[in-house]
Structure formats: structure tokens, C-alpha cells
Amino acid sequence: MAYLQVNVVTPDGIAFQHRAKAVTAKTTDGGITIMPNHTPIIVPLAIADLIVTRVTDELAQNHIAVNGGIMEVRDNVVNIIANSAERARDIDIDRAEVAKERAEKRMAEARDFKNEKEFQRAKISLSKAINRIGVSKNKSS
């Protein structure tokens, strides 16, 4: 049986490495599922949940909060180079909630001062925090 080798790498090092039956990601153009023998592809990733269906069991999945990056698929190897990535089981939900509140406050302040750059930065921070909160609901991963 063919399988995928999945590698998630961040500036801090390897965040995840495992064999898989499938990888589901959200690109900047929409969702994509990669299965063994997929055509070579390089796509930009959105801030979203990366789902890796492991080889061991049909229902065994790892959920990883990926905060942008790129995904390259070639010869049954999926390399994801992300700005940051965090497995569901490693997410500190309290810290993510605080980051969400802080981003919402920054967005409101930026809107009041009509600071578009700061508003966009805060919006990205909010997206990352919401993604981490959502992915953390899959703690068994």
C-alpha cells in the first residue's frame, strides 16, 4: 500500500513528521486533499487546520494549526513549510483566548484611529488565534 510521508517544518524546526493516507489542507484558493501518487504540486497555504489521516487507522487523524506557508507534494512526500504550526494537543487554549481578545482590541483601536496597516496586522493575529482555538478542539491528535 502506498502512503505519504508528511513533514511540517517551521523556523523552529520539525513540528510534525508522520506517514499518512491523506492530507487535507486549505490553500489560498480553497481546500485540497492529497492522497498517495498525487501529481507534483506547490501551493500557498492559508491560516487553517491541516488534517493528516494516519496510516495506522482510518479514523486516526492529527490536526495541526498552520499559520500560512507553502505545501509541496512530490513522489509521495508532502513537505509543508509554515510560518508556525502547532498540533492540537500542544495548543494552550487559555493563551489562544488571550491572543484572540488582544487582537480584537487592537482591531478596534486601529479602526478608531483609521490605521489600516495595524488593522490588517490585528486581523491576521485574530485569524491565527481563532484557528488555534478551533484546532484545539481536536485534542486527541
N, CA, C and O atoms as CSV, one atom per row, in Angstrom:
chain,resi,resn,atom,element,x,y,z
A,1,MET,N,N,0.842,-1.188,0.000
A,1,MET,CA,C,0.000,0.000,0.000
A,1,MET,C,C,0.884,1.247,0.000
A,1,MET,O,O,1.825,1.357,0.785
A,2,ALA,N,N,0.569,2.167,-0.879
A,2,ALA,CA,C,1.308,3.429,-0.938
A,2,ALA,C,C,0.839,4.347,0.194
A,2,ALA,O,O,-0.323,4.317,0.598
A,3,TYR,N,N,1.750,5.144,0.684
A,3,TYR,CA,C,1.411,6.124,1.706
A,3,TYR,C,C,2.210,7.386,1.453
A,3,TYR,O,O,3.098,7.411,0.601
A,4,LEU,N,N,1.892,8.432,2.195
A,4,LEU,CA,C,2.576,9.722,2.103
A,4,LEU,C,C,3.512,9.872,3.292
A,4,LEU,O,O,3.206,9.418,4.395
A,5,GLN,N,N,4.628,10.497,3.068
A,5,GLN,CA,C,5.488,10.936,4.168
A,5,GLN,C,C,5.185,12.423,4.346
A,5,GLN,O,O,5.391,13.215,3.426
A,6,VAL,N,N,4.705,12.798,5.512
A,6,VAL,CA,C,4.311,14.188,5.767
A,6,VAL,C,C,5.325,14.830,6.701
A,6,VAL,O,O,5.614,14.301,7.774
A,7,ASN,N,N,5.864,15.974,6.286
A,7,ASN,CA,C,6.827,16.735,7.079
A,7,ASN,C,C,6.329,18.163,7.200
A,7,ASN,O,O,6.105,18.834,6.192
A,8,VAL,N,N,6.155,18.627,8.422
A,8,VAL,CA,C,5.774,20.021,8.664
A,8,VAL,C,C,6.962,20.686,9.344
A,8,VAL,O,O,7.375,20.291,10.434
A,9,VAL,N,N,7.504,21.702,8.682
A,9,VAL,CA,C,8.706,22.372,9.162
A,9,VAL,C,C,8.407,23.855,9.378
A,9,VAL,O,O,7.754,24.498,8.556
A,10,THR,N,N,8.892,24.378,10.490
A,10,THR,CA,C,8.754,25.804,10.807
A,10,THR,C,C,10.159,26.367,11.040
A,10,THR,O,O,11.131,25.611,11.056
A,11,PRO,N,N,10.274,27.675,11.219
A,11,PRO,CA,C,11.592,28.233,11.540
A,11,PRO,C,C,12.201,27.638,12.822
A,11,PRO,O,O,13.417,27.684,13.010
A,12,ASP,N,N,11.360,27.085,13.692
A,12,ASP,CA,C,11.832,26.475,14.940
A,12,ASP,C,C,12.257,25.023,14.770
A,12,ASP,O,O,12.796,24.426,15.701
A,13,GLY,N,N,12.021,24.445,13.587
A,13,GLY,CA,C,12.393,23.053,13.349
A,13,GLY,C,C,11.219,22.222,12.881
A,13,GLY,O,O,10.214,22.757,12.413
A,14,ILE,N,N,11.348,20.913,13.009
A,14,ILE,CA,C,10.299,19.988,12.570
A,14,ILE,C,C,9.176,19.986,13.597
A,14,ILE,O,O,9.384,19.668,14.768
A,15,ALA,N,N,7.979,20.347,13.135
A,15,ALA,CA,C,6.812,20.388,14.016
A,15,ALA,C,C,6.026,19.083,13.969
A,15,ALA,O,O,5.330,18.735,14.924
A,16,PHE,N,N,6.141,18.358,12.852
A,16,PHE,CA,C,5.374,17.122,12.678
A,16,PHE,C,C,6.036,16.291,11.595
A,16,PHE,O,O,6.509,16.823,10.591
A,17,GLN,N,N,6.065,14.969,11.806
A,17,GLN,CA,C,6.625,14.065,10.816
A,17,GLN,C,C,5.932,12.716,11.002
A,17,GLN,O,O,6.017,12.115,12.073
A,18,HIS,N,N,5.248,12.240,9.958
A,18,HIS,CA,C,4.482,11.007,10.092
A,18,HIS,C,C,4.129,10.458,8.719
A,18,HIS,O,O,4.147,11.189,7.729
A,19,ARG,N,N,3.807,9.165,8.660
A,19,ARG,CA,C,3.264,8.571,7.438
A,19,ARG,C,C,1.757,8.747,7.457
A,19,ARG,O,O,1.127,8.728,8.514
A,20,ALA,N,N,1.181,8.922,6.250
A,20,ALA,CA,C,-0.254,9.197,6.194
A,20,ALA,C,C,-0.908,8.612,4.953
A,20,ALA,O,O,-0.258,8.340,3.943
A,21,LYS,N,N,-2.226,8.427,5.065
A,21,LYS,CA,C,-3.057,8.012,3.930
A,21,LYS,C,C,-3.512,9.229,3.144
A,21,LYS,O,O,-3.697,9.158,1.929
A,22,ALA,N,N,-3.695,10.353,3.843
A,22,ALA,CA,C,-4.202,11.562,3.192
A,22,ALA,C,C,-3.840,12.788,4.011
A,22,ALA,O,O,-3.650,12.714,5.226
A,23,VAL,N,N,-3.747,13.916,3.321
A,23,VAL,CA,C,-3.511,15.214,3.961
A,23,VAL,C,C,-4.535,16.183,3.384
A,23,VAL,O,O,-4.646,16.335,2.168
A,24,THR,N,N,-5.279,16.836,4.267
A,24,THR,CA,C,-6.266,17.824,3.838
A,24,THR,C,C,-5.824,19.184,4.356
A,24,THR,O,O,-5.551,19.356,5.544
A,25,ALA,N,N,-5.760,20.146,3.439
A,25,ALA,CA,C,-5.288,21.489,3.789
A,25,ALA,C,C,-6.170,22.528,3.117
A,25,ALA,O,O,-6.916,22.235,2.183
A,26,LYS,N,N,-6.062,23.744,3.621
A,26,LYS,CA,C,-6.747,24.866,2.986
A,26,LYS,C,C,-5.679,25.738,2.333
A,26,LYS,O,O,-4.781,26.254,2.998
A,27,THR,N,N,-5.797,25.888,1.023
A,27,THR,CA,C,-4.877,26.753,0.305
A,27,THR,C,C,-5.505,28.131,0.202
A,27,THR,O,O,-6.641,28.330,0.633
A,28,THR,N,N,-4.787,29.071,-0.357
A,28,THR,CA,C,-5.346,30.407,-0.530
A,28,THR,C,C,-6.466,30.409,-1.571
A,28,THR,O,O,-7.222,31.375,-1.669
A,29,ASP,N,N,-6.574,29.319,-2.354
A,29,ASP,CA,C,-7.639,29.192,-3.360
A,29,ASP,C,C,-8.746,28.234,-2.952
A,29,ASP,O,O,-9.724,28.089,-3.685
A,30,GLY,N,N,-8.623,27.575,-1.802
A,30,GLY,CA,C,-9.647,26.636,-1.353
A,30,GLY,C,C,-9.030,25.377,-0.786
A,30,GLY,O,O,-7.815,25.286,-0.610
A,31,GLY,N,N,-9.888,24.401,-0.501
A,31,GLY,CA,C,-9.430,23.166,0.120
A,31,GLY,C,C,-8.814,22.199,-0.878
A,31,GLY,O,O,-9.126,22.222,-2.069
A,32,ILE,N,N,-7.925,21.344,-0.362
A,32,ILE,CA,C,-7.278,20.328,-1.191
A,32,ILE,C,C,-6.985,19.117,-0.315
A,32,ILE,O,O,-6.596,19.247,0.846
A,33,THR,N,N,-7.183,17.932,-0.898
A,33,THR,CA,C,-6.813,16.693,-0.224
A,33,THR,C,C,-5.774,15.987,-1.081
A,33,THR,O,O,-5.971,15.781,-2.278
A,34,ILE,N,N,-4.684,15.626,-0.458
A,34,ILE,CA,C,-3.581,14.946,-1.127
A,34,ILE,C,C,-3.616,13.480,-0.708
A,34,ILE,O,O,-3.694,13.163,0.479
A,35,MET,N,N,-3.556,12.595,-1.695
A,35,MET,CA,C,-3.509,11.155,-1.434
A,35,MET,C,C,-2.277,10.588,-2.130
A,35,MET,O,O,-1.685,11.268,-2.968
A,36,PRO,N,N,-1.880,9.365,-1.805
A,36,PRO,CA,C,-0.699,8.792,-2.445
A,36,PRO,C,C,-0.770,8.875,-3.974
A,36,PRO,O,O,-1.841,8.762,-4.571
A,37,ASN,N,N,0.393,9.074,-4.583
A,37,ASN,CA,C,0.561,9.186,-6.032
A,37,ASN,C,C,-0.064,10.449,-6.622
A,37,ASN,O,O,-0.410,10.483,-7.803
A,38,HIS,N,N,-0.208,11.485,-5.795
A,38,HIS,CA,C,-0.736,12.764,-6.275
A,38,HIS,C,C,0.261,13.406,-7.239
A,38,HIS,O,O,1.471,13.228,-7.102
A,39,THR,N,N,-0.244,14.131,-8.185
A,39,THR,CA,C,0.591,14.883,-9.121
A,39,THR,C,C,1.437,15.893,-8.351
A,39,THR,O,O,0.948,16.485,-7.389
A,40,PRO,N,N,2.683,16.105,-8.744
A,40,PRO,CA,C,3.502,17.124,-8.068
A,40,PRO,C,C,2.812,18.492,-8.103
A,40,PRO,O,O,2.240,18.896,-9.115
A,41,ILE,N,N,2.886,19.187,-6.970
A,41,ILE,CA,C,2.203,20.478,-6.849
A,41,ILE,C,C,2.884,21.301,-5.757
A,41,ILE,O,O,3.422,20.755,-4.793
A,42,ILE,N,N,2.851,22.601,-5.922
A,42,ILE,CA,C,3.279,23.532,-4.881
A,42,ILE,C,C,2.162,24.550,-4.735
A,42,ILE,O,O,1.776,25.195,-5.710
A,43,VAL,N,N,1.639,24.700,-3.518
A,43,VAL,CA,C,0.538,25.632,-3.286
A,43,VAL,C,C,0.771,26.448,-2.017
A,43,VAL,O,O,1.362,25.955,-1.057
A,44,PRO,N,N,0.303,27.707,-2.016
A,44,PRO,CA,C,0.380,28.510,-0.790
A,44,PRO,C,C,-0.747,28.101,0.161
A,44,PRO,O,O,-1.872,27.846,-0.268
A,45,LEU,N,N,-0.434,28.044,1.437
A,45,LEU,CA,C,-1.418,27.651,2.440
A,45,LEU,C,C,-2.020,28.855,3.147
A,45,LEU,O,O,-1.364,29.877,3.351
A,46,ALA,N,N,-3.279,28.707,3.513
A,46,ALA,CA,C,-3.978,29.721,4.294
A,46,ALA,C,C,-3.800,29.403,5.782
A,46,ALA,O,O,-3.299,28.337,6.141
A,47,ILE,N,N,-4.203,30.306,6.613
A,47,ILE,CA,C,-4.238,30.067,8.056
A,47,ILE,C,C,-5.429,29.138,8.286
A,47,ILE,O,O,-6.582,29.547,8.145
A,48,ALA,N,N,-5.138,27.882,8.641
A,48,ALA,CA,C,-6.220,26.901,8.766
A,48,ALA,C,C,-5.732,25.625,9.434
A,48,ALA,O,O,-4.559,25.480,9.779
A,49,ASP,N,N,-6.678,24.703,9.603
A,49,ASP,CA,C,-6.433,23.385,10.165
A,49,ASP,C,C,-5.870,22.475,9.077
A,49,ASP,O,O,-6.456,22.359,8.001
A,50,LEU,N,N,-4.754,21.839,9.347
A,50,LEU,CA,C,-4.175,20.827,8.467
A,50,LEU,C,C,-4.558,19.485,9.079
A,50,LEU,O,O,-4.293,19.241,10.257
A,51,ILE,N,N,-5.179,18.615,8.290
A,51,ILE,CA,C,-5.628,17.322,8.813
A,51,ILE,C,C,-4.828,16.218,8.140
A,51,ILE,O,O,-4.827,16.088,6.916
A,52,VAL,N,N,-4.149,15.428,8.956
A,52,VAL,CA,C,-3.342,14.315,8.467
A,52,VAL,C,C,-4.016,13.025,8.920
A,52,VAL,O,O,-4.111,12.757,10.118
A,53,THR,N,N,-4.486,12.222,7.955
A,53,THR,CA,C,-5.088,10.936,8.260
A,53,THR,C,C,-3.965,9.903,8.264
A,53,THR,O,O,-3.368,9.613,7.228
A,54,ARG,N,N,-3.695,9.367,9.418
A,54,ARG,CA,C,-2.544,8.476,9.601
A,54,ARG,C,C,-2.746,7.110,8.942
A,54,ARG,O,O,-3.877,6.695,8.688
A,55,VAL,N,N,-1.664,6.436,8.674
A,55,VAL,CA,C,-1.666,5.118,8.049
A,55,VAL,C,C,-2.268,4.072,8.984
A,55,VAL,O,O,-2.914,3.132,8.521
A,56,THR,N,N,-2.067,4.221,10.272
A,56,THR,CA,C,-2.424,3.196,11.245
A,56,THR,C,C,-3.902,2.876,11.332
A,56,THR,O,O,-4.260,1.724,11.579
A,57,ASP,N,N,-4.774,3.857,11.138
A,57,ASP,CA,C,-6.204,3.645,11.351
A,57,ASP,C,C,-6.979,4.681,10.541
A,57,ASP,O,O,-6.587,5.846,10.473
A,58,GLU,N,N,-8.066,4.255,9.936
A,58,GLU,CA,C,-8.879,5.154,9.099
A,58,GLU,C,C,-9.373,6.377,9.875
A,58,GLU,O,O,-9.501,7.466,9.315
A,59,LEU,N,N,-9.646,6.188,11.163
A,59,LEU,CA,C,-10.190,7.286,11.953
A,59,LEU,C,C,-9.117,8.098,12.676
A,59,LEU,O,O,-9.420,9.138,13.260
A,60,ALA,N,N,-7.874,7.637,12.644
A,60,ALA,CA,C,-6.801,8.330,13.356
A,60,ALA,C,C,-6.347,9.544,12.543
A,60,ALA,O,O,-5.851,9.411,11.424
A,61,GLN,N,N,-6.525,10.712,13.121
A,61,GLN,CA,C,-6.141,11.947,12.445
A,61,GLN,C,C,-5.366,12.845,13.393
A,61,GLN,O,O,-5.596,12.861,14.602
A,62,ASN,N,N,-4.442,13.590,12.809
A,62,ASN,CA,C,-3.753,14.647,13.533
A,62,ASN,C,C,-4.256,15.964,12.976
A,62,ASN,O,O,-4.349,16.141,11.762
A,63,HIS,N,N,-4.579,16.883,13.866
A,63,HIS,CA,C,-4.977,18.229,13.476
A,63,HIS,C,C,-3.849,19.172,13.864
A,63,HIS,O,O,-3.364,19.149,14.995
A,64,ILE,N,N,-3.440,20.000,12.911
A,64,ILE,CA,C,-2.330,20.913,13.126
A,64,ILE,C,C,-2.760,22.308,12.719
A,64,ILE,O,O,-3.234,22.508,11.600
A,65,ALA,N,N,-2.602,23.274,13.609
A,65,ALA,CA,C,-2.895,24.672,13.297
A,65,ALA,C,C,-1.712,25.217,12.510
A,65,ALA,O,O,-0.616,25.372,13.049
A,66,VAL,N,N,-1.939,25.509,11.224
A,66,VAL,CA,C,-0.893,26.031,10.356
A,66,VAL,C,C,-1.206,27.487,10.069
A,66,VAL,O,O,-2.320,27.831,9.675
A,67,ASN,N,N,-0.209,28.338,10.270
A,67,ASN,CA,C,-0.408,29.774,10.080
A,67,ASN,C,C,0.278,30.265,8.814
A,67,ASN,O,O,1.220,31.056,8.859
A,68,GLY,N,N,-0.220,29.775,7.682
A,68,GLY,CA,C,0.332,30.164,6.391
A,68,GLY,C,C,1.560,29.349,6.054
A,68,GLY,O,O,2.071,28.601,6.887
A,69,GLY,N,N,2.025,29.496,4.838
A,69,GLY,CA,C,3.205,28.776,4.382
A,69,GLY,C,C,2.974,28.211,2.997
A,69,GLY,O,O,2.118,28.689,2.251
A,70,ILE,N,N,3.758,27.173,2.655
A,70,ILE,CA,C,3.581,26.515,1.373
A,70,ILE,C,C,3.589,25.004,1.571
A,70,ILE,O,O,4.152,24.479,2.532
A,71,MET,N,N,2.940,24.323,0.623
A,71,MET,CA,C,2.928,22.868,0.633
A,71,MET,C,C,3.461,22.392,-0.708
A,71,MET,O,O,2.994,22.819,-1.764
A,72,GLU,N,N,4.444,21.501,-0.653
A,72,GLU,CA,C,4.999,20.898,-1.855
A,72,GLU,C,C,4.729,19.402,-1.787
A,72,GLU,O,O,4.981,18.760,-0.767
A,73,VAL,N,N,4.213,18.852,-2.887
A,73,VAL,CA,C,3.939,17.425,-2.975
A,73,VAL,C,C,4.735,16.880,-4.152
A,73,VAL,O,O,4.642,17.385,-5.271
A,74,ARG,N,N,5.525,15.833,-3.877
A,74,ARG,CA,C,6.298,15.188,-4.948
A,74,ARG,C,C,6.712,13.802,-4.464
A,74,ARG,O,O,7.205,13.648,-3.347
A,75,ASP,N,N,6.508,12.801,-5.310
A,75,ASP,CA,C,6.943,11.425,-5.018
A,75,ASP,C,C,6.456,10.922,-3.662
A,75,ASP,O,O,7.222,10.328,-2.904
A,76,ASN,N,N,5.191,11.160,-3.361
A,76,ASN,CA,C,4.557,10.730,-2.109
A,76,ASN,C,C,5.174,11.346,-0.859
A,76,ASN,O,O,5.067,10.789,0.233
A,77,VAL,N,N,5.815,12.490,-1.023
A,77,VAL,CA,C,6.325,13.255,0.114
A,77,VAL,C,C,5.603,14.596,0.120
A,77,VAL,O,O,5.588,15.315,-0.879
A,78,VAL,N,N,5.007,14.919,1.260
A,78,VAL,CA,C,4.319,16.195,1.442
A,78,VAL,C,C,5.163,17.024,2.398
A,78,VAL,O,O,5.258,16.716,3.586
A,79,ASN,N,N,5.776,18.079,1.869
A,79,ASN,CA,C,6.572,18.983,2.693
A,79,ASN,C,C,5.783,20.265,2.887
A,79,ASN,O,O,5.391,20.919,1.921
A,80,ILE,N,N,5.558,20.615,4.136
A,80,ILE,CA,C,4.857,21.850,4.467
A,80,ILE,C,C,5.835,22.731,5.213
A,80,ILE,O,O,6.358,22.368,6.267
A,81,ILE,N,N,6.066,23.886,4.642
A,81,ILE,CA,C,6.944,24.865,5.276
A,81,ILE,C,C,6.030,25.984,5.748
A,81,ILE,O,O,5.466,26.723,4.942
A,82,ALA,N,N,5.893,26.098,7.045
A,82,ALA,CA,C,4.919,27.020,7.635
A,82,ALA,C,C,5.605,28.060,8.504
A,82,ALA,O,O,6.669,27.818,9.073
A,83,ASN,N,N,4.974,29.218,8.592
A,83,ASN,CA,C,5.464,30.267,9.481
A,83,ASN,C,C,5.439,29.765,10.921
A,83,ASN,O,O,6.367,30.007,11.693
A,84,SER,N,N,4.370,29.067,11.267
A,84,SER,CA,C,4.267,28.389,12.555
A,84,SER,C,C,3.246,27.266,12.402
A,84,SER,O,O,2.349,27.336,11.561
A,85,ALA,N,N,3.393,26.247,13.216
A,85,ALA,CA,C,2.480,25.106,13.193
A,85,ALA,C,C,2.450,24.508,14.588
A,85,ALA,O,O,3.471,24.415,15.268
A,86,GLU,N,N,1.248,24.101,15.000
A,86,GLU,CA,C,1.093,23.582,16.356
A,86,GLU,C,C,0.058,22.467,16.350
A,86,GLU,O,O,-1.069,22.663,15.896
A,87,ARG,N,N,0.437,21.303,16.850
A,87,ARG,CA,C,-0.507,20.200,16.940
A,87,ARG,C,C,-1.600,20.533,17.941
A,87,ARG,O,O,-1.369,21.258,18.908
A,88,ALA,N,N,-2.791,19.999,17.704
A,88,ALA,CA,C,-3.942,20.279,18.567
A,88,ALA,C,C,-3.627,20.004,20.030
A,88,ALA,O,O,-3.986,20.790,20.907
A,89,ARG,N,N,-2.958,18.888,20.290
A,89,ARG,CA,C,-2.684,18.511,21.689
A,89,ARG,C,C,-1.699,19.446,22.381
A,89,ARG,O,O,-1.605,19.445,23.608
A,90,ASP,N,N,-0.961,20.247,21.604
A,90,ASP,CA,C,0.030,21.151,22.182
A,90,ASP,C,C,-0.465,22.588,22.351
A,90,ASP,O,O,0.250,23.434,22.889
A,91,ILE,N,N,-1.676,22.861,21.896
A,91,ILE,CA,C,-2.189,24.232,21.948
A,91,ILE,C,C,-2.651,24.571,23.359
A,91,ILE,O,O,-3.411,23.825,23.976
A,92,ASP,N,N,-2.182,25.699,23.853
A,92,ASP,CA,C,-2.611,26.233,25.145
A,92,ASP,C,C,-3.850,27.088,24.873
A,92,ASP,O,O,-3.738,28.216,24.392
A,93,ILE,N,N,-5.018,26.551,25.181
A,93,ILE,CA,C,-6.287,27.219,24.848
A,93,ILE,C,C,-6.421,28.555,25.564
A,93,ILE,O,O,-6.950,29.508,24.991
A,94,ASP,N,N,-5.955,28.643,26.801
A,94,ASP,CA,C,-6.055,29.907,27.541
A,94,ASP,C,C,-5.216,30.993,26.860
A,94,ASP,O,O,-5.646,32.139,26.727
A,95,ARG,N,N,-4.022,30.612,26.437
A,95,ARG,CA,C,-3.155,31.561,25.737
A,95,ARG,C,C,-3.772,31.996,24.404
A,95,ARG,O,O,-3.669,33.160,24.016
A,96,ALA,N,N,-4.410,31.059,23.712
A,96,ALA,CA,C,-5.063,31.375,22.441
A,96,ALA,C,C,-6.239,32.323,22.656
A,96,ALA,O,O,-6.459,33.230,21.853
A,97,GLU,N,N,-6.990,32.120,23.727
A,97,GLU,CA,C,-8.129,33.005,24.044
A,97,GLU,C,C,-7.639,34.422,24.349
A,97,GLU,O,O,-8.246,35.400,23.911
A,98,VAL,N,N,-6.541,34.528,25.100
A,98,VAL,CA,C,-5.960,35.842,25.419
A,98,VAL,C,C,-5.487,36.525,24.135
A,98,VAL,O,O,-5.696,37.725,23.958
A,99,ALA,N,N,-4.855,35.771,23.244
A,99,ALA,CA,C,-4.386,36.331,21.966
A,99,ALA,C,C,-5.564,36.818,21.131
A,99,ALA,O,O,-5.471,37.850,20.466
A,100,LYS,N,N,-6.659,36.088,21.161
A,100,LYS,CA,C,-7.869,36.483,20.426
A,100,LYS,C,C,-8.414,37.805,20.966
A,100,LYS,O,O,-8.724,38.716,20.198
A,101,GLU,N,N,-8.527,37.901,22.273
A,101,GLU,CA,C,-9.038,39.131,22.884
A,101,GLU,C,C,-8.123,40.325,22.585
A,101,GLU,O,O,-8.592,41.427,22.299
A,102,ARG,N,N,-6.815,40.084,22.658
A,102,ARG,CA,C,-5.848,41.143,22.374
A,102,ARG,C,C,-5.959,41.605,20.915
A,102,ARG,O,O,-5.894,42.803,20.641
A,103,ALA,N,N,-6.124,40.671,19.991
A,103,ALA,CA,C,-6.251,41.016,18.569
A,103,ALA,C,C,-7.541,41.789,18.316
A,103,ALA,O,O,-7.551,42.743,17.538
A,104,GLU,N,N,-8.624,41.383,18.968
A,104,GLU,CA,C,-9.898,42.100,18.802
A,104,GLU,C,C,-9.778,43.543,19.309
A,104,GLU,O,O,-10.305,44.473,18.698
A,105,LYS,N,N,-9.080,43.709,20.427
A,105,LYS,CA,C,-8.871,45.050,20.985
A,105,LYS,C,C,-8.022,45.896,20.030
A,105,LYS,O,O,-8.334,47.061,19.780
A,106,ARG,N,N,-6.941,45.298,19.494
A,106,ARG,CA,C,-6.079,46.022,18.545
A,106,ARG,C,C,-6.849,46.413,17.283
A,106,ARG,O,O,-6.645,47.499,16.740
A,107,MET,N,N,-7.730,45.532,16.819
A,107,MET,CA,C,-8.531,45.845,15.632
A,107,MET,C,C,-9.446,47.040,15.902
A,107,MET,O,O,-9.568,47.938,15.069
A,108,ALA,N,N,-10.077,47.042,17.055
A,108,ALA,CA,C,-10.981,48.140,17.408
A,108,ALA,C,C,-10.226,49.456,17.510
A,108,ALA,O,O,-10.697,50.486,17.027
A,109,GLU,N,N,-9.051,49.426,18.141
A,109,GLU,CA,C,-8.245,50.643,18.261
A,109,GLU,C,C,-7.773,51.135,16.891
A,109,GLU,O,O,-7.800,52.333,16.609
A,110,ALA,N,N,-7.346,50.208,16.055
A,110,ALA,CA,C,-6.876,50.575,14.711
A,110,ALA,C,C,-8.018,51.165,13.889
A,110,ALA,O,O,-7.815,52.107,13.124
A,111,ARG,N,N,-9.204,50.614,14.047
A,111,ARG,CA,C,-10.369,51.131,13.327
A,111,ARG,C,C,-10.680,52.558,13.802
A,111,ARG,O,O,-10.974,53.437,12.991
A,112,ASP,N,N,-10.612,52.778,15.117
A,112,ASP,CA,C,-10.890,54.109,15.670
A,112,ASP,C,C,-9.895,55.147,15.167
A,112,ASP,O,O,-10.270,56.291,14.912
A,113,PHE,N,N,-8.631,54.756,15.022
A,113,PHE,CA,C,-7.589,55.682,14.568
A,113,PHE,C,C,-7.382,55.642,13.055
A,113,PHE,O,O,-6.495,56.307,12.519
A,114,LYS,N,N,-8.226,54.841,12.369
A,114,LYS,CA,C,-8.151,54.708,10.907
A,114,LYS,C,C,-6.745,54.297,10.441
A,114,LYS,O,O,-6.223,54.814,9.453
A,115,ASN,N,N,-6.161,53.367,11.171
A,115,ASN,CA,C,-4.833,52.856,10.859
A,115,ASN,C,C,-5.007,51.504,10.146
A,115,ASN,O,O,-5.110,50.459,10.788
A,116,GLU,N,N,-5.037,51.549,8.808
A,116,GLU,CA,C,-5.307,50.350,8.007
A,116,GLU,C,C,-4.236,49.265,8.174
A,116,GLU,O,O,-4.556,48.079,8.251
A,117,LYS,N,N,-2.969,49.676,8.228
A,117,LYS,CA,C,-1.891,48.697,8.388
A,117,LYS,C,C,-2.026,47.923,9.701
A,117,LYS,O,O,-1.952,46.695,9.722
A,118,GLU,N,N,-2.220,48.645,10.769
A,118,GLU,CA,C,-2.361,47.998,12.077
A,118,GLU,C,C,-3.631,47.151,12.121
A,118,GLU,O,O,-3.649,46.089,12.744
A,119,PHE,N,N,-4.686,47.615,11.467
A,119,PHE,CA,C,-5.934,46.852,11.410
A,119,PHE,C,C,-5.695,45.499,10.729
A,119,PHE,O,O,-6.160,44.468,11.216
A,120,GLN,N,N,-4.970,45.503,9.605
A,120,GLN,CA,C,-4.687,44.264,8.874
A,120,GLN,C,C,-3.813,43.314,9.698
A,120,GLN,O,O,-4.030,42.102,9.694
A,121,ARG,N,N,-2.831,43.868,10.399
A,121,ARG,CA,C,-1.985,43.040,11.269
A,121,ARG,C,C,-2.814,42.377,12.364
A,121,ARG,O,O,-2.666,41.187,12.640
A,122,ALA,N,N,-3.683,43.164,12.978
A,122,ALA,CA,C,-4.537,42.636,14.040
A,122,ALA,C,C,-5.510,41.597,13.493
A,122,ALA,O,O,-5.818,40.613,14.165
A,123,LYS,N,N,-5.986,41.815,12.288
A,123,LYS,CA,C,-6.906,40.866,11.651
A,123,LYS,C,C,-6.217,39.513,11.433
A,123,LYS,O,O,-6.824,38.464,11.646
A,124,ILE,N,N,-4.965,39.541,11.014
A,124,ILE,CA,C,-4.205,38.306,10.829
A,124,ILE,C,C,-3.982,37.619,12.175
A,124,ILE,O,O,-4.122,36.401,12.287
A,125,SER,N,N,-3.634,38.405,13.192
A,125,SER,CA,C,-3.453,37.838,14.540
A,125,SER,C,C,-4.738,37.194,15.033
A,125,SER,O,O,-4.704,36.135,15.660
A,126,LEU,N,N,-5.869,37.828,14.752
A,126,LEU,CA,C,-7.162,37.279,15.152
A,126,LEU,C,C,-7.425,35.962,14.426
A,126,LEU,O,O,-7.892,35.001,15.038
A,127,SER,N,N,-7.132,35.910,13.137
A,127,SER,CA,C,-7.325,34.675,12.359
A,127,SER,C,C,-6.488,33.542,12.941
A,127,SER,O,O,-6.968,32.415,13.068
A,128,LYS,N,N,-5.245,33.835,13.293
A,128,LYS,CA,C,-4.362,32.815,13.873
A,128,LYS,C,C,-4.912,32.309,15.201
A,128,LYS,O,O,-4.917,31.105,15.458
A,129,ALA,N,N,-5.374,33.227,16.040
A,129,ALA,CA,C,-5.905,32.830,17.349
A,129,ALA,C,C,-7.171,31.988,17.193
A,129,ALA,O,O,-7.335,30.981,17.881
A,130,ILE,N,N,-8.054,32.394,16.302
A,130,ILE,CA,C,-9.288,31.631,16.070
A,130,ILE,C,C,-8.958,30.250,15.518
A,130,ILE,O,O,-9.588,29.264,15.900
A,131,ASN,N,N,-7.979,30.172,14.625
A,131,ASN,CA,C,-7.557,28.884,14.081
A,131,ASN,C,C,-7.039,27.976,15.198
A,131,ASN,O,O,-7.412,26.804,15.267
A,132,ARG,N,N,-6.190,28.505,16.065
A,132,ARG,CA,C,-5.648,27.707,17.167
A,132,ARG,C,C,-6.763,27.219,18.092
A,132,ARG,O,O,-6.741,26.074,18.544
A,133,ILE,N,N,-7.729,28.080,18.370
A,133,ILE,CA,C,-8.849,27.694,19.236
A,133,ILE,C,C,-9.655,26.568,18.584
A,133,ILE,O,O,-10.008,25.588,19.239
A,134,GLY,N,N,-9.941,26.720,17.287
A,134,GLY,CA,C,-10.693,25.700,16.569
A,134,GLY,C,C,-9.967,24.369,16.509
A,134,GLY,O,O,-10.572,23.322,16.742
A,135,VAL,N,N,-8.692,24.397,16.202
A,135,VAL,CA,C,-7.904,23.170,16.099
A,135,VAL,C,C,-7.763,22.504,17.470
A,135,VAL,O,O,-7.719,21.277,17.560
A,136,SER,N,N,-7.692,23.297,18.525
A,136,SER,CA,C,-7.513,22.735,19.872
A,136,SER,C,C,-8.682,21.848,20.292
A,136,SER,O,O,-8.546,21.058,21.227
A,137,LYS,N,N,-9.803,21.961,19.634
A,137,LYS,CA,C,-10.968,21.131,19.961
A,137,LYS,C,C,-10.749,19.675,19.557
A,137,LYS,O,O,-11.551,18.802,19.888
A,138,ASN,N,N,-9.656,19.425,18.841
A,138,ASN,CA,C,-9.296,18.062,18.418
A,138,ASN,C,C,-8.105,17.584,19.255
A,138,ASN,O,O,-7.125,17.085,18.702
A,139,LYS,N,N,-8.179,17.729,20.556
A,139,LYS,CA,C,-7.050,17.482,21.467
A,139,LYS,C,C,-6.467,16.084,21.387
A,139,LYS,O,O,-5.301,15.908,21.741
A,140,SER,N,N,-7.198,15.096,20.949
A,140,SER,CA,C,-6.651,13.739,20.904
A,140,SER,C,C,-5.589,13.587,19.824
A,140,SER,O,O,-4.928,12.551,19.759
A,141,SER,N,N,-5.410,14.595,18.974
A,141,SER,CA,C,-4.491,14.495,17.834
A,141,SER,C,C,-3.063,14.772,18.205
A,141,SER,O,O,-2.182,14.723,17.347
